[in-house]
Coordinates of C-alpha atoms in Angstrom, one line a residue:
M1 CA 0.1 0.4 0.1
L2 CA 1.5 3.2 -0.3
L3 CA 0.0 5.0 2.7
Q4 CA 0.4 3.1 6.2
P5 CA -2.4 3.3 8.1
N6 CA -1.0 6.4 10.6
Q7 CA -0.6 8.7 7.4
R8 CA -4.6 8.4 6.5
I9 CA -5.2 9.6 10.0
K10 CA -7.0 12.8 10.5
L11 CA -7.4 14.9 13.7
D12 CA -11.4 15.4 13.2
D13 CA -12.1 11.5 13.0
S14 CA -15.8 12.2 12.7
D15 CA -17.7 11.8 9.5
D16 CA -16.4 13.6 6.7
Q17 CA -20.7 14.5 5.7
L18 CA -20.8 16.3 9.3
F19 CA -18.5 18.4 8.6
Y20 CA -19.6 19.3 5.2
N21 CA -23.1 19.4 6.7
Y22 CA -23.4 23.4 6.4
P23 CA -22.5 25.2 2.9
R24 CA -19.2 27.8 2.6
F25 CA -20.1 29.7 -0.2
V26 CA -16.5 30.8 -0.1
T27 CA -13.4 30.5 -2.0
H28 CA -11.0 28.2 -0.5
V29 CA -7.8 30.1 -2.9
D30 CA -7.2 33.6 -3.8
E31 CA -7.9 34.8 -7.3
G32 CA -4.2 34.6 -8.4
F33 CA -4.5 30.8 -7.8
I34 CA -8.3 30.4 -9.0
Q35 CA -7.4 32.5 -12.5
Q36 CA -4.0 30.8 -13.7
L37 CA -6.1 27.0 -12.5
T38 CA -8.9 28.7 -15.4
D39 CA -6.1 29.0 -17.8
L40 CA -4.6 25.5 -17.7
Y41 CA -8.0 24.1 -17.9
R42 CA -8.6 25.9 -21.0
Q43 CA -5.1 24.9 -22.1
R44 CA -5.9 21.2 -21.9
L45 CA -9.4 20.5 -22.0
Q46 CA -11.2 20.6 -25.3
P47 CA -14.6 21.5 -25.8
D48 CA -17.5 19.2 -26.4
M49 CA -15.6 17.3 -23.4
R50 CA -17.3 15.1 -20.4
I51 CA -15.4 15.8 -17.7
F52 CA -16.4 14.6 -13.6
D53 CA -15.7 17.3 -11.2
M54 CA -14.4 15.3 -8.3
M55 CA -14.8 16.8 -4.9
S56 CA -16.6 20.0 -5.9
S57 CA -18.3 23.0 -4.5
W58 CA -20.4 26.2 -5.5
V59 CA -17.6 27.0 -8.0
S60 CA -15.8 25.0 -10.7
H61 CA -13.2 27.3 -11.9
L62 CA -13.3 25.6 -15.7
P63 CA -14.0 27.9 -18.3
K64 CA -16.9 29.7 -19.2
D65 CA -15.9 30.9 -22.5
I66 CA -15.8 26.6 -23.4
D67 CA -18.9 24.7 -23.9
F68 CA -18.3 21.5 -22.4
A69 CA -21.2 18.2 -22.9
H70 CA -21.5 17.3 -19.8
V71 CA -20.0 18.1 -16.6
E72 CA -20.9 15.5 -13.4
G73 CA -19.5 17.1 -10.3
H74 CA -19.3 15.5 -7.3
G75 CA -19.1 16.7 -4.0
L76 CA -20.3 15.9 0.5
N77 CA -22.7 18.9 0.5
A78 CA -25.7 19.0 -1.6
E79 CA -27.0 22.8 -1.8
E80 CA -23.4 24.1 -2.2
L81 CA -23.5 21.7 -5.3
A82 CA -26.9 23.3 -5.9
R83 CA -25.4 26.6 -6.4
N84 CA -22.3 25.4 -9.2
P85 CA -23.5 27.2 -12.1
Q86 CA -21.2 24.7 -14.2
L87 CA -22.9 21.0 -13.2
N88 CA -25.3 19.4 -15.4
H89 CA -25.6 17.3 -12.5
Y90 CA -24.3 16.9 -9.5
F91 CA -24.2 13.4 -6.3
V92 CA -23.5 12.9 -3.1
Q93 CA -21.0 10.4 -2.1
N94 CA -18.0 10.4 0.9
I95 CA -15.9 8.8 -1.5
N96 CA -13.4 7.8 2.0
T97 CA -16.4 5.4 2.9
N98 CA -17.5 4.7 -0.4
P99 CA -14.9 5.1 -2.7
Q100 CA -16.7 3.3 -5.6
L101 CA -18.2 6.0 -8.3
P102 CA -21.6 5.3 -10.0
F103 CA -20.3 5.1 -13.5
P104 CA -19.8 2.9 -15.9
D105 CA -15.8 2.7 -17.2
Q106 CA -14.6 4.9 -19.7
N107 CA -17.2 7.6 -19.1
F108 CA -15.5 11.1 -18.9
D109 CA -12.8 12.6 -21.3
A110 CA -11.5 14.4 -17.9
V111 CA -11.3 14.0 -14.1
I112 CA -10.7 17.1 -12.4
N113 CA -9.9 17.9 -8.7
C114 CA -9.4 20.9 -7.0
V115 CA -7.6 21.6 -3.5
S116 CA -9.3 18.5 -2.4
V117 CA -6.6 15.9 -2.6
Q118 CA -5.4 16.1 1.1
Y119 CA -8.7 15.3 2.2
I120 CA -9.0 11.9 0.7
Q121 CA -7.8 8.2 2.9
Y122 CA -7.7 5.9 -0.1
P123 CA -6.3 7.4 -2.8
E124 CA -5.2 4.0 -4.1
A125 CA -8.4 3.0 -3.9
I126 CA -9.8 6.5 -5.7
F127 CA -7.2 7.2 -8.1
S128 CA -8.1 3.6 -9.5
E129 CA -11.7 4.3 -10.1
I130 CA -10.1 7.9 -11.5
H131 CA -8.4 5.3 -14.1
R132 CA -11.4 3.6 -14.7
I133 CA -14.1 6.1 -15.4
L134 CA -11.8 7.7 -17.9
K135 CA -11.5 7.3 -21.4
P136 CA -8.8 5.9 -23.3
G137 CA -6.2 8.8 -23.5
G138 CA -8.4 11.3 -20.7
I139 CA -6.9 13.2 -19.0
A140 CA -6.6 14.1 -14.8
I141 CA -5.6 17.2 -13.3
I142 CA -5.3 17.5 -9.3
S143 CA -4.6 21.1 -8.3
F144 CA -3.9 22.2 -4.6
S145 CA -2.1 24.5 -2.6
N146 CA -0.8 24.9 0.8
R147 CA -4.0 25.3 2.8
M148 CA -6.2 22.7 4.2
F149 CA -8.6 22.9 6.9
F150 CA -5.9 21.3 9.2
Q151 CA -8.2 18.8 11.0
K152 CA -9.7 16.9 7.6
A153 CA -6.3 16.9 5.7
I154 CA -4.6 13.0 6.6
Q155 CA -1.2 12.4 8.6
A156 CA 0.9 12.2 5.0
W157 CA 0.0 15.6 4.0
R158 CA 0.3 17.2 7.3
D159 CA 3.2 16.7 8.4
G160 CA 4.4 17.1 4.6
S161 CA 6.7 19.7 3.0
E162 CA 5.1 21.1 0.1
A163 CA 7.7 19.3 -2.0
F164 CA 6.3 16.1 -0.5
R165 CA 3.2 16.4 -1.1
V166 CA 3.6 16.8 -5.1
E167 CA 5.4 13.9 -4.5
L168 CA 2.9 12.3 -2.8
V169 CA -0.2 13.1 -5.6
K170 CA 2.5 11.5 -8.5
G171 CA 3.2 8.8 -6.0
Y172 CA -1.1 8.3 -6.1
F173 CA -1.3 8.3 -10.3
T174 CA 2.1 5.9 -10.3
S175 CA 0.3 3.4 -7.4
V176 CA -2.0 2.6 -10.3
P177 CA -0.8 0.8 -13.7
G178 CA -2.0 2.8 -17.0
F179 CA -1.0 5.8 -16.4
T180 CA 1.7 8.0 -18.0
T181 CA 4.1 9.4 -15.9
P182 CA 2.9 12.8 -13.8
E183 CA 3.5 16.0 -15.8
V184 CA 3.9 18.4 -12.7
I185 CA 3.0 22.0 -13.1
C186 CA 4.1 24.8 -9.9
S187 CA 3.5 28.4 -10.3
K188 CA 4.8 29.5 -6.1
S189 CA 3.1 32.7 -6.2
T190 CA 1.6 35.6 -8.4
A191 CA 2.5 38.8 -6.2
P192 CA 5.3 41.1 -8.2
N193 CA 9.0 40.6 -6.6
F194 CA 8.6 44.2 -5.1
F195 CA 5.9 43.7 -2.9
Q196 CA 7.6 40.9 -1.7
W197 CA 11.0 42.5 -1.3
L198 CA 8.5 44.9 1.2
G199 CA 7.5 41.7 3.5
V200 CA 3.8 41.3 1.8
P201 CA 3.3 38.0 1.6
G202 CA 2.7 36.0 -1.7
G203 CA -0.5 34.5 -3.5
D204 CA -1.3 31.5 -3.4
P205 CA 1.0 28.7 -4.5
L206 CA -0.2 26.6 -7.6
Y207 CA 0.1 23.2 -8.3
A208 CA -1.0 20.6 -11.0
V209 CA 0.2 17.5 -11.3
I210 CA -1.4 15.9 -14.7
A211 CA -1.6 12.1 -16.3
H212 CA -3.6 11.0 -19.3
R213 CA -4.8 7.4 -18.9
L214 CA -3.0 4.9 -21.6
T215 CA -5.1 3.9 -24.3

């Protein structure tokens, strides 16, 4: 197994659905991160794709000028998902207790996951499911920053450096046969250098780990 049992532990081990029982209509990263992620989606996603937005919320950050065939949303709060205008359909499921996704094989052209990978306790199972539901040649884009709900992130994530977390997500892909070698995109900050010299904190770093299902 990729992770040891202690590495999967959360400080708050109560049911995740209780934690997400009330909606949070906020963005968990700054505008710089969001713009860079939307630009990344614009570069890597094509019109008429079928997309699965895993662990989504009331925003998906997909480009509004691209017409996708279908965007399926998933998360733990129905009220948030219902507010998301980019979703054609959505469902609620705790994938830490039930990792089996309710889709046939090779059903999507793309799987996206934004700032949520740190909460997955059984990535081996989840990334196997990502592979299963992707069409041959389909793309998976896992993006994250350095923010988290600390009490709900797994121990491996909490204890690791940002570089370690990138390697961890790469390992999630390589633990499943049938993905391409993961590609890493890293944008450390969008704040101008002179602001940083003055001691102003930089923007949220963007990390994205990307792989395709082999044909």
